[in-house]
Structures are given as structure tokens and as C-alpha cells.
Short mmCIF file of C-alpha atoms in Angstrom, two decimals:
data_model
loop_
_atom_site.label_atom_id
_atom_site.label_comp_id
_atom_site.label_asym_id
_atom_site.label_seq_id
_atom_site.Cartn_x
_atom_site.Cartn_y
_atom_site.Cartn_z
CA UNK A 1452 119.82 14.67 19.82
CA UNK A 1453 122.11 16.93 17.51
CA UNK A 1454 123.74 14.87 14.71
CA UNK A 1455 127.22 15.36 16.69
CA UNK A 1456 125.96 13.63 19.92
CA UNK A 1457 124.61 10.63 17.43
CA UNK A 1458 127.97 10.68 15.50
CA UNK A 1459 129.94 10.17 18.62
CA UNK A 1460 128.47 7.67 20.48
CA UNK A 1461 127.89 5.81 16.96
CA UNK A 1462 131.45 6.12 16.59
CA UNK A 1463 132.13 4.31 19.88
CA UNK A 1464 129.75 1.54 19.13
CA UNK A 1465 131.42 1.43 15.64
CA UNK A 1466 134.59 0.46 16.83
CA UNK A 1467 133.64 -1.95 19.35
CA UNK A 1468 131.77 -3.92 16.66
CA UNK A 1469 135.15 -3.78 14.62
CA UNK A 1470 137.30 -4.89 17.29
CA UNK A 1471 134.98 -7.78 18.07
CA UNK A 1472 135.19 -8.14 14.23
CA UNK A 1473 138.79 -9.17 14.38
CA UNK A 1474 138.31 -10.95 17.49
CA UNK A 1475 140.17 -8.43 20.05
CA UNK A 1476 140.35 -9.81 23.60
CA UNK A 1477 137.52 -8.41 25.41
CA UNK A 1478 139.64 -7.16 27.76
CA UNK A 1479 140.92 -4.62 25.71
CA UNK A 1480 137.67 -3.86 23.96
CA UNK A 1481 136.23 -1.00 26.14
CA UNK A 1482 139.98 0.98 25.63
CA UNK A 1483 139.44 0.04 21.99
CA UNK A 1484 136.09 1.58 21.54
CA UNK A 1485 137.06 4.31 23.70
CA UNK A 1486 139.89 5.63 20.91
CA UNK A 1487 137.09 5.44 18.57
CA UNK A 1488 135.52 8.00 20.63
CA UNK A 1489 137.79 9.96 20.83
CA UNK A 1490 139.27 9.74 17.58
CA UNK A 1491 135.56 10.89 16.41
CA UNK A 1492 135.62 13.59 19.24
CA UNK A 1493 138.76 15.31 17.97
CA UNK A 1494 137.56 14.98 14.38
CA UNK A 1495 134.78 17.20 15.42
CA UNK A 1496 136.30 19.48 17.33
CA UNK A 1497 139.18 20.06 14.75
CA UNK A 1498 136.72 20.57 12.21
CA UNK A 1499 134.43 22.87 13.51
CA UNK A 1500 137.67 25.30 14.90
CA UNK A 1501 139.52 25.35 11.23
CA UNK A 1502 136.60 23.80 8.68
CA UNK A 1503 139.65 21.66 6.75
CA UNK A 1504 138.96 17.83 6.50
CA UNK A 1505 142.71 17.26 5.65
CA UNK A 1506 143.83 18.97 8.95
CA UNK A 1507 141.19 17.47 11.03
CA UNK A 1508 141.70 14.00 9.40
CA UNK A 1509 145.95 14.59 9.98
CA UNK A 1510 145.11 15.82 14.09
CA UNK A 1511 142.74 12.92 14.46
CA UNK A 1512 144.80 10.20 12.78
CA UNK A 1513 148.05 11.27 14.54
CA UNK A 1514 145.75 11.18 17.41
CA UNK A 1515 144.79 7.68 17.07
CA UNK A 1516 148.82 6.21 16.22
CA UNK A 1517 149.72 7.69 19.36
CA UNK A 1518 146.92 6.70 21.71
CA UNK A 1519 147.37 3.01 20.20
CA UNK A 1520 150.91 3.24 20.87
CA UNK A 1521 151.29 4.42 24.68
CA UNK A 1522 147.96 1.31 25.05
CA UNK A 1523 150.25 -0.80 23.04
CA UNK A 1524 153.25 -0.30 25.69
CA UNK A 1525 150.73 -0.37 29.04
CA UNK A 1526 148.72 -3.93 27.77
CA UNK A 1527 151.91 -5.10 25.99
CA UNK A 1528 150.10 -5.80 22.60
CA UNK A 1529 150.99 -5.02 19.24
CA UNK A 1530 149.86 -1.24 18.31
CA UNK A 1531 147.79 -2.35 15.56
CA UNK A 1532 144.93 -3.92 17.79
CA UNK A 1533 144.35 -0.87 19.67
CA UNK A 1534 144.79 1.42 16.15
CA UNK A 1535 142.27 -0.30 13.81
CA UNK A 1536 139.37 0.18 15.84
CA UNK A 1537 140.44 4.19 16.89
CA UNK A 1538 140.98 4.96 13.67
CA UNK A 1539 137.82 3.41 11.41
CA UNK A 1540 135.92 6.26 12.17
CA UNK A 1541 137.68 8.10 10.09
CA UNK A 1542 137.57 6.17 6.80
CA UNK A 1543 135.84 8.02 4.26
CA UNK A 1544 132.89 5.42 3.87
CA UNK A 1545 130.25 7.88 2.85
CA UNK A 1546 132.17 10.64 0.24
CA UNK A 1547 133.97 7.47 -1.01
CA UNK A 1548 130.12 6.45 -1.85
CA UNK A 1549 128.97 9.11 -2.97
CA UNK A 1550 131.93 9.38 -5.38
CA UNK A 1551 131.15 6.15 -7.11
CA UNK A 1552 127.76 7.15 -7.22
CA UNK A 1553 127.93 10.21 -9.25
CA UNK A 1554 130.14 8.72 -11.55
CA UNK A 1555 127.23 6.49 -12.57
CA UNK A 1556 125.06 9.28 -12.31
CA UNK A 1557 127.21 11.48 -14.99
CA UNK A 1558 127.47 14.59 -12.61
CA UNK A 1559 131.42 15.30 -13.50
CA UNK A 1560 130.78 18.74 -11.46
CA UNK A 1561 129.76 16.27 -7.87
CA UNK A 1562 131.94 13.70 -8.95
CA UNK A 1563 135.38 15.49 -8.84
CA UNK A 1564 134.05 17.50 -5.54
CA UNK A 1565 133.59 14.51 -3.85
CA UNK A 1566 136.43 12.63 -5.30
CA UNK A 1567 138.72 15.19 -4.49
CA UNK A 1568 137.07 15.24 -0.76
CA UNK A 1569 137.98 11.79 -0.31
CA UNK A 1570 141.67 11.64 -1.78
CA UNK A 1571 142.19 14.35 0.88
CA UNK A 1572 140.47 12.27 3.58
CA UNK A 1573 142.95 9.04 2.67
CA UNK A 1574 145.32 11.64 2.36
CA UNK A 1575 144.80 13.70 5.38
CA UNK A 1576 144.79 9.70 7.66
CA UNK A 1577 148.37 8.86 5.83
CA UNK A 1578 150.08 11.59 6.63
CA UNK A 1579 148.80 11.85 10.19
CA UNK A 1580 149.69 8.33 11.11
CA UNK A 1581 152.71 8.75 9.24
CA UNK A 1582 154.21 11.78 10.80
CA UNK A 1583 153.02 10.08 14.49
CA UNK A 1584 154.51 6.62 13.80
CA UNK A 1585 158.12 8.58 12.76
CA UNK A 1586 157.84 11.02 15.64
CA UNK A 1587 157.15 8.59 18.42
CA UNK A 1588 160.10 6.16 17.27
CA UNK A 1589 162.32 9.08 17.12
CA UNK A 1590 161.27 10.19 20.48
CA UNK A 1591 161.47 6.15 21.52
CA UNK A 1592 165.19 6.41 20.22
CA UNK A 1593 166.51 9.14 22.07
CA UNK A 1594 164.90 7.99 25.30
CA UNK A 1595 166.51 4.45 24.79
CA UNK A 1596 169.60 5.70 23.88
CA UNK A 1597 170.09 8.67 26.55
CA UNK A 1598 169.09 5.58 29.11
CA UNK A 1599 172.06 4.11 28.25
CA UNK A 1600 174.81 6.46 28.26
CA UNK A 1601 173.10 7.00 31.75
CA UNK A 1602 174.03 3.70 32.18
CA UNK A 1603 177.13 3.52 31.02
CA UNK A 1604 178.22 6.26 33.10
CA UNK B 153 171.94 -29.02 21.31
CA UNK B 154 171.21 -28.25 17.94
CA UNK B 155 173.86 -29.02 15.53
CA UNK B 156 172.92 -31.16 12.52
CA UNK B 157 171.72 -30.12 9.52
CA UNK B 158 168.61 -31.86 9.52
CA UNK B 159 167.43 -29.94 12.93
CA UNK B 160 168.23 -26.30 10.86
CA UNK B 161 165.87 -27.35 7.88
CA UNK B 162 163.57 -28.43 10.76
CA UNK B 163 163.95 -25.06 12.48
CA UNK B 164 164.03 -22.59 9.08
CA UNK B 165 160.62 -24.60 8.05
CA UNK B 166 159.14 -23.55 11.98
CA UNK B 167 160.51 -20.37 11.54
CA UNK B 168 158.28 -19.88 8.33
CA UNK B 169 155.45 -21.55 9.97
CA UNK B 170 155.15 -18.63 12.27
CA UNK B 171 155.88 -16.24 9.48
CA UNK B 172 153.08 -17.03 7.28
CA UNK B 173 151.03 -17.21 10.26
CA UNK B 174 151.63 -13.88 11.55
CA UNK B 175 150.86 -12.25 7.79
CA UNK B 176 147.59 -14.14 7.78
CA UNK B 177 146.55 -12.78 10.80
CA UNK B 178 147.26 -9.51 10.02
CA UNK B 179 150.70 -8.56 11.15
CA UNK B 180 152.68 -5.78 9.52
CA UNK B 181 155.40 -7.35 7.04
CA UNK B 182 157.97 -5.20 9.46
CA UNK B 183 156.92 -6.34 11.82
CA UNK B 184 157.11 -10.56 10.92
CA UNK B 185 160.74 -9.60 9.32
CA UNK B 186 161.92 -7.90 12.97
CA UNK B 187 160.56 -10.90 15.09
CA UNK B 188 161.41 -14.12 12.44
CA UNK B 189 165.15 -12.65 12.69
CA UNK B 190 165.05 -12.06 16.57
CA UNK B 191 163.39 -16.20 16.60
CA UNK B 192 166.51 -17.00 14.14
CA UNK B 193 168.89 -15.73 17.01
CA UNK B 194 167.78 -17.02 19.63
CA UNK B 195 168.00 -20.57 17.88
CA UNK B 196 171.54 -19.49 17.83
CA UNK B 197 171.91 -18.30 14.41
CA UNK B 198 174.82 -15.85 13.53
CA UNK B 199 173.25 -14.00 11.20
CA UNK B 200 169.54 -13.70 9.61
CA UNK B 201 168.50 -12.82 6.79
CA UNK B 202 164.27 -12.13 5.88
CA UNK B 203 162.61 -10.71 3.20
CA UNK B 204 159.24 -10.51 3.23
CA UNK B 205 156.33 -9.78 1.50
CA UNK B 206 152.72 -10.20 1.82
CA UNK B 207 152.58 -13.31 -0.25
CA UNK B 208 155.78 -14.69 0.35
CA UNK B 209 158.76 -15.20 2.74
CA UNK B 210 162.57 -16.35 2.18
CA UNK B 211 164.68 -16.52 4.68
CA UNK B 212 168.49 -16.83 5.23
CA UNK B 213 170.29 -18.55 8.42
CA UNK B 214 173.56 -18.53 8.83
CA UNK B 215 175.20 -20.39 11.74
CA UNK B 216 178.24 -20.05 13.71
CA UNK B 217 180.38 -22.92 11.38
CA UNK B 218 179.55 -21.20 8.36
CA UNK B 219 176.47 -23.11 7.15
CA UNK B 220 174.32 -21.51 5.32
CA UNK B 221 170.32 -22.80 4.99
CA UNK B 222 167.87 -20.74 2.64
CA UNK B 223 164.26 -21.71 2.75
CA UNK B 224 161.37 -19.78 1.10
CA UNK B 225 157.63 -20.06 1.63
CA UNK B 226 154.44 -18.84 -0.91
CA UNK B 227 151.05 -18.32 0.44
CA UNK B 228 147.78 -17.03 -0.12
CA UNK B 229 148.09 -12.94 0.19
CA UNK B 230 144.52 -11.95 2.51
CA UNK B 231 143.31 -9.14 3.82
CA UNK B 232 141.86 -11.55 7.32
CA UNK B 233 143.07 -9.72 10.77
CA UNK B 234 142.58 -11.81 14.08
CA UNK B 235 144.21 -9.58 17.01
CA UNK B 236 144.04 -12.10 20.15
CA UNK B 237 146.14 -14.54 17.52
CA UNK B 238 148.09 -11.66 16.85
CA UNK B 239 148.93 -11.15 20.45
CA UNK B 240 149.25 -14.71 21.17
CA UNK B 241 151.82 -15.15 18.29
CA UNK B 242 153.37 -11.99 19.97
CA UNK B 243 154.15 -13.11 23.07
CA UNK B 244 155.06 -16.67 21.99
CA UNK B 245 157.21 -15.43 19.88
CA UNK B 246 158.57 -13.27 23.17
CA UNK B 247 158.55 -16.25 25.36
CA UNK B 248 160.74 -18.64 22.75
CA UNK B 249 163.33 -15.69 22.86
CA UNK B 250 163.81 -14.98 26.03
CA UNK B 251 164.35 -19.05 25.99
CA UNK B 252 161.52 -19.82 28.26
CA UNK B 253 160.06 -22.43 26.12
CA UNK B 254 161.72 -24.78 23.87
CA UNK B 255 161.82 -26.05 20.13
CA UNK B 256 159.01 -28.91 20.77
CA UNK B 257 156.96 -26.74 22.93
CA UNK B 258 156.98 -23.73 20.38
CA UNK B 259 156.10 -25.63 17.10
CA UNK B 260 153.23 -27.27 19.51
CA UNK B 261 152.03 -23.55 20.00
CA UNK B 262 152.29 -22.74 16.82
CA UNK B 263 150.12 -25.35 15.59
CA UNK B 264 147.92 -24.72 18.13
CA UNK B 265 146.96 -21.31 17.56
CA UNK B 266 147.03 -22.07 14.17
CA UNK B 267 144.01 -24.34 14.37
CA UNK B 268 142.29 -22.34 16.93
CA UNK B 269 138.90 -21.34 15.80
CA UNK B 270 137.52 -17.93 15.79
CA UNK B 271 134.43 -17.28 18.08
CA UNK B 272 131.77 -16.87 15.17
CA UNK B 273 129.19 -14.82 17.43
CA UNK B 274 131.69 -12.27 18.44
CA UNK B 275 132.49 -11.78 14.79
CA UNK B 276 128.38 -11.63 14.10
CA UNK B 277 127.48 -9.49 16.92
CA UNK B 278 130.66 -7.05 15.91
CA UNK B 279 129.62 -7.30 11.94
CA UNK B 280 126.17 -6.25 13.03
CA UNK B 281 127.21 -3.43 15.75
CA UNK B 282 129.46 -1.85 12.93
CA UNK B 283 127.15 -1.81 10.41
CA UNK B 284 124.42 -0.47 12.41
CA UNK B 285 126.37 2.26 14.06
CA UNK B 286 128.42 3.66 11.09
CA UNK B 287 124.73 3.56 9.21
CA UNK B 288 123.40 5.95 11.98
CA UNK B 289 127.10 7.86 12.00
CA UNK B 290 127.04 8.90 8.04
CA UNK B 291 123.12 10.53 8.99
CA UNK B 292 120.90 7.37 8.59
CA UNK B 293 117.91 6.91 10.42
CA UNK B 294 117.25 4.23 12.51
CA UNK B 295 115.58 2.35 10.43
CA UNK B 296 118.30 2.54 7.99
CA UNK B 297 120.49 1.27 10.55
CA UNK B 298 118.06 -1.61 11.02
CA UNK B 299 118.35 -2.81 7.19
CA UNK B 300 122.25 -2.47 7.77
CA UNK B 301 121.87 -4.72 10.67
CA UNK B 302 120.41 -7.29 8.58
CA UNK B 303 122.72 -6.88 5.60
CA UNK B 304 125.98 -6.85 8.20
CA UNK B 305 124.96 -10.57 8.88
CA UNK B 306 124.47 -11.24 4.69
CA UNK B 307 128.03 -10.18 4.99
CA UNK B 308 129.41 -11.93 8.27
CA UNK B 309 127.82 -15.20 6.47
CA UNK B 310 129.20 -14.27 3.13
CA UNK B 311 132.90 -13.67 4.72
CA UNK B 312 132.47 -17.02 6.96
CA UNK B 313 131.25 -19.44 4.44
CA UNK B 314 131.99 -18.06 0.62
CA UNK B 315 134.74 -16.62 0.39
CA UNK B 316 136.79 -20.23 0.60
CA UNK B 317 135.00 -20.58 -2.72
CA UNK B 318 136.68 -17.30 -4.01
CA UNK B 319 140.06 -17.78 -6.03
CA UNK B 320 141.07 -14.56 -4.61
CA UNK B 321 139.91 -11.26 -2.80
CA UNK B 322 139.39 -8.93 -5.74
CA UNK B 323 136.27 -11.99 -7.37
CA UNK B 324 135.15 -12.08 -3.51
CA UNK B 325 134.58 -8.22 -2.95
CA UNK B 326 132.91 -8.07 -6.43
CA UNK B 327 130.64 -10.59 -5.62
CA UNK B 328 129.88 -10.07 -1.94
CA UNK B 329 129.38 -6.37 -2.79
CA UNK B 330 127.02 -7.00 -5.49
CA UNK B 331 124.75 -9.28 -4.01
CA UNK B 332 124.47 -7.16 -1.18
CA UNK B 333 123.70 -4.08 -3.28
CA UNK B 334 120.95 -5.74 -4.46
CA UNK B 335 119.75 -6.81 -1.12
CA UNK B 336 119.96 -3.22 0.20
CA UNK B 337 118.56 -1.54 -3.16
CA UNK B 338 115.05 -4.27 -2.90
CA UNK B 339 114.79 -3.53 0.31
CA UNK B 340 115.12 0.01 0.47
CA UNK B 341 112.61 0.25 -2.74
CA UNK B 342 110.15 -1.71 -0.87
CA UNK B 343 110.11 -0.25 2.52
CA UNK B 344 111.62 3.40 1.42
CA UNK B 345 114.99 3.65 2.89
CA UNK B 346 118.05 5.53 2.24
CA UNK B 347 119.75 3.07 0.31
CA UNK B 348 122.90 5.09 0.12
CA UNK B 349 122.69 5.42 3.92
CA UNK B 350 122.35 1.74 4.21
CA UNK B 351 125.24 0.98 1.86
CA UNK B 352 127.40 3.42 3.51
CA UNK B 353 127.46 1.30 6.79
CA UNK B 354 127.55 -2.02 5.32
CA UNK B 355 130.40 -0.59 2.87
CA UNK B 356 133.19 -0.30 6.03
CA UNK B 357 132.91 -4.06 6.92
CA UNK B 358 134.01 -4.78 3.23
CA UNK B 359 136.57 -1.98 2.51
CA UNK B 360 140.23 -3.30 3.61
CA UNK B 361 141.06 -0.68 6.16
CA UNK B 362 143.87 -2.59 7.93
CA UNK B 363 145.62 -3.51 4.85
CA UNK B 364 145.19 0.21 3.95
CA UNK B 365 147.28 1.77 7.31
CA UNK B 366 149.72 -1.50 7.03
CA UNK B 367 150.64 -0.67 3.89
CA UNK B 368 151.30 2.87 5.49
CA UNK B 369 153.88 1.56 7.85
CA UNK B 370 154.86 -0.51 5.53
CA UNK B 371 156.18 2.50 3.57
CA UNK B 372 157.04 4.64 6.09
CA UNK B 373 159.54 2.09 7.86
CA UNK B 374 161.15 1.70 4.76
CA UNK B 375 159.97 -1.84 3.54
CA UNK B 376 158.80 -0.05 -0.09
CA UNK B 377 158.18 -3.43 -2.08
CA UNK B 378 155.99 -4.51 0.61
CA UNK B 379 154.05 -1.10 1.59
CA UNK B 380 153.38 -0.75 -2.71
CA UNK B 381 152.37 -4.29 -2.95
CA UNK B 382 150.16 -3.50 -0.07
CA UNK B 383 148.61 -0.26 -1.57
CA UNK B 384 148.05 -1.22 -4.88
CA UNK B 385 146.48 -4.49 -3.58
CA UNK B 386 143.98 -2.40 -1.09
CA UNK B 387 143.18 -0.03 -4.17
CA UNK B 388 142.26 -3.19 -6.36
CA UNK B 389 139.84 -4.43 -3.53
CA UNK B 390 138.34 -1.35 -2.95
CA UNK B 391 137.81 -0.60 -6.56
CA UNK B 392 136.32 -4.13 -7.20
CA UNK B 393 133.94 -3.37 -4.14
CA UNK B 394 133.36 -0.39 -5.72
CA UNK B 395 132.30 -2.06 -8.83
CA UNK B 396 130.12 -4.54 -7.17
CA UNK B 397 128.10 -1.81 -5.59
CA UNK B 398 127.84 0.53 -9.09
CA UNK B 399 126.31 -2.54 -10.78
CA UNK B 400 123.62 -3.38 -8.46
CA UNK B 401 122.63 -0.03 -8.11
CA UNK B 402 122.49 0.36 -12.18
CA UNK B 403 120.56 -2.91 -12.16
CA UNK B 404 118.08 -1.90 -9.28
CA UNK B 405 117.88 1.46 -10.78
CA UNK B 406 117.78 3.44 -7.69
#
């Protein structure tokens, strides 16, 4: 199996074990573990069209806000409990390791590489759920507000 | 019909119940400020006022006469998420304003889910599957993944029954994280496995990733003390685990 097909489905089973971590409903644990597959999906694809872990960390992040959201409004649950799980795929477990270690190790030249992958991992997850989370209550907004003046008239 | 003072002190001090309870589940702080004032209303308040943070919680009621009642609440700031009390606080908190339920049967809830216990092999089982899976996800083999297994339920036991000895977080991830480092750096010397593999998985059950994207919309929907207090807590936590791990490995020597 090529390491993509393993990352995928080990993303999937990744997030189920963290939504059974914070005790979701296991009703909404396949559609949990399901963003984490996607989440992991679009990573991929992202990365292997531009080669940029910032803008394939800022698609798959906005991704994951978005997808948690519109779940969020059909199973009439806070956001969050379809978000965590989608989106801990993308934390940068193994760079932020790898960081740590070469600062023991002394290698300055590794060290800020690495470092300076994983600030724009962190980086690249903030500003994607950021720009989702403003865009979707903006768009939430409008709808809510052209629905009544519809009203009204 | 509520009109004495008494029943408002009564009714702040419920209020805060639920407050506290929905930050120590997990809730974002905007979140527990939006539904503690819509729970003021509907308890016929004129006005609310909430601040709050992720260690504390004052609130303001004003009622229709002109009374004013401020109580404020301190608690224990923790990273712990629990979504189905999450969504059970949600839609209790939905059913007491849309006036469905009333005062009696709501602080009954309350306490209720508030003494609920967790289901401990769900939270095993999901330690394990996470550990394993992100293991095999950063490139480990599957024996690697095997160790991490192993180490995910040092973890789920170290989460479930030492960390009420902690005085805070920060002394708990230090610890936690270097006992297990030495775990996974013995093992992996004995049986030759990638111990940076293994640590890697057993790393995201320990690293406060909620916290992290709260603090995020903590910031973005304006509530800055919060969202900072947030941050610069999740950065503490994560460098203490971070610590943790660095000694064990300089004591094992890998």
C-alpha cells in the first residue's frame, strides 16, 4: 500500500479514536471520522497540486470549519464536536517532534527548518478556520437578514 | 412567579452552575457568554451582563424593577472536552428557553449531567485507536503502532487516575509526558523501534488541540482576553509536554 492510502485510512481511524476520546455520541461518530478523512484527503491533494504546507493546511482547515458547521446545523450540535475530530489530522504532531528533537540534538540548521515548518502548519490551521468561521457567519447574516425583509414585506 | 430577592441569588448561582459546567466540558467562552445571557432572559431578566473567561465567570442581572444582582464564580481552568455533555448542556439550555422546562426541573438537569460519569472503555478504546493510527499516519510501522497502542493506555490511565493528583495541567503534562518517554525510549531500545515514530502518535493524545482552535474563535469573535488567555495557556502545556519528552529522551539517550 503507498504511504497515501495508509495515511488516509489512518487518518479516519485517528479521528474516530478522538471522538470516542471526548465521548461523542456514537451516533455521530461515523460523520466524525468521515471529516477526518476527508480533511486528510484534501490535505493530500492540495499538497501534491501546489507543494505549500501553509496553503494546503489553510484549504484543509477551512475545509474542516465548514463541513463541521453545515453537520452542526443538520444534527443540531454544537460545531465543535464535529470540528475536533476533522481537523486533528492536521496538527503538526510529527515536525512539532522533530523540532524539539533537534534542539537537543544541537542541529540549529534542522532545527529552524523544522521549526519554521511547524509555525506555518499552526499557522496555515488558524488562518483557515479563521477566514471559514468569519465567512460562514457573514454569509449566515445576510441569509437571516434578507429572510426577514422578505418577511416583512 | 419569581419576584423576591432570594429566588434571583438562587437563579444567578444556577445560572453559574451551568456556566462553569459548560467551560469544563469544553465549550467555547463565546459561546457560554451567548447562552448564560439568553438563560438570564428567559428567567425574565431585563438586561444581562457576562464576562467570561476560562477560569472565571461574573455575571450581571438586571430585572425589570431596577434590581441589580452581581454574582461571580472561580474555577479550575482544564483543558477536559466531553461532547455528548456538551450537547446535552446544549439543548437543555435550548429547552429552559424556549420555557419548556422549569426552574426545579433545570437545576435537577444540571446536576445530573454534572455527575454523569464518562464511559471509561470508550475513552480507552479511542486513546488506543488514536495512538495507533496517527503512529502508522506520521510513517510508523506496525509494530510501532503496536508500542503506541500500549503507551495510549499508560496515558488513558495516567489522564483517568493521576491527574486529580496534579495541582495543575502544566506539572501533569510534564509528568505524564516524561514517564511515558521513558516507557517508549526502553521499549523501543529493547525491541528496536522507531521511538520517534512511537512518540509521535502517543504525542496527539497529550497536546491540547481543542483548547488550541477555541482559543482561535475565541479571538476571532472578538472575546481577546479570553482567546490570549487561551493561547498562551495551550503554548505553556505544549511546551511543558515538550519538556517532558526532551528529558526522557536525554536520560534514555536515544
Amino acid at each position: 500500500m503507498s504511504q497515501d492510502v495508509i495515511q488516509v485510512i489512518s487518518a479516519f481511524a485517528g479521528a474516530a479514536g478522538f471522538a470516542l476520546v471526548f465521548n461523542i455520541r456514537i451516533k455521530h461518530l461515523l460523520l466524525a471520522s468521515v471529516g477526518g478523512l476527508l480533511s486528510c484527503v484534501i490535505y493530500l491533494l492540495v499538497q501534491t497540486s501546489v507543494e505549500n504546507y501553509f496553503i494546503s493546511c489553510f484549504v484543509s482547515s477551512a475545509f474542516c470549519a465548514i463541513y463541521a458547521e453545515v453537520m452542526a446545523r443538520i444534527y443540531k450540535t454544537p460545531a465543535t464536536v464535529f470540528f475536533i475530530p476533522a481537523v486533528v489530522a492536521l496538527i503538526p504532531g510529527g515536525s512539532l517532534y522533530y523540532t524539539m528533537s533537534y534542539l537537543i540534538q544541537g542541529n540549529s540548521e534542522l532545527f529552524s527548518q523544522y521549526g519554521r515548518t511547524t509555525g506555518l502548519y499552526a499557522l496555515g490551521i488558524a488562518c483557515g478556520i479563521s477566514l471559514a468561521w468569519a465567512l460562514w457567519y457573514m454569509i449566515q447574516k445576510m441569509i437571516t437578514d434578507i429572510a426577514k425583509k422578505i418577511k416583512e414585506k | 412567579m419569581i419576584n423576591t430577592a432570594t429566588d434571583y441569588k438562587k437563579i444567578l448561582n444556577t445560572i453559574l452552575d451551568f456556566g462553569e459546567l459548560m467551560v469544563s466540558v469544553g465549550a467555547e467562552i463565546n459561546r457560554v457568554e451567548d447562552t448564560l445571557t439568553r438563560l438570564g432572559l428567559s428567567y425574565g431578566a431585563k438586561r444581562m451582563n457576562v464576562f467570561a473567561v476560562t477560569n472565571n465567570i461574573i455575571v450581571t442581572l438586571i430585572v425589570e424593577n431596577g434590581t441589580i444582582y452581581t454574582q461571580s464564580r472561580r474555577f479550575q481552568s482544564n483543558a477536559g472536552t466531553d461532547f455528548t455533555k456538551l450537547e446535552k448542556l446544549n439543548s437543555l439550555s435550548r429547552k429552559k428557553c424556549g420555557g419548556i422546562i422549569s426552574h426545579d426541573e433545570f437545576e435537577l438537569e444540571i446536576s445530573q449531567i454534572k455527575s454523569e460519569k464518562s464511559n471509561k472503555l470508550k475513552i480507552c478504546l479511542g486513546s488506543m485507536l488514536a495512538g495507533g493510527a496517527f503512529t502508522l499516519f506520521f510513517g510508523g510501522t506496525v509494530c510501532d503502532a503496536a508500542a503506541a497502542v500500549v503507551f495510549a493506555v499508560a496515558i488513558y490511565f495516567l489522564q483517568a487516575y493521576f491527574r486529580a493528583f496534579c495541582p495543575n495541567n502544566i506539572i501533569f503534562n510534564l509528568i505524564s509526558s516524561f514517564i511515558v518517554g521513558i516507557g517508549i525510549c526502553a521499549v523501543s531500545q529493547l525491541a528496536s523501534l522507531n521511538a520517534d515514530k512511537v512518540i509521535i502518535g502517543d504525542i496527539m493524545l497529550l497536546i491540547p488541540g481543542i483548547a488550541f482552535t477555541n482559543s482561535m474563535r475565541d479571538l476571532l469573535s472578538g472575546d481577546t482576553v479570553t482567546g490570549i488567555m487561551r493561547l498562551v495557556e495551550t503554548v505553556i502545556w505544549a511546551a511543558a509536554l515538550a519538556i517532558g519528552f526532551v528529558l526522557a529522551i536525554l536520560a534514555m539517550g536515544v
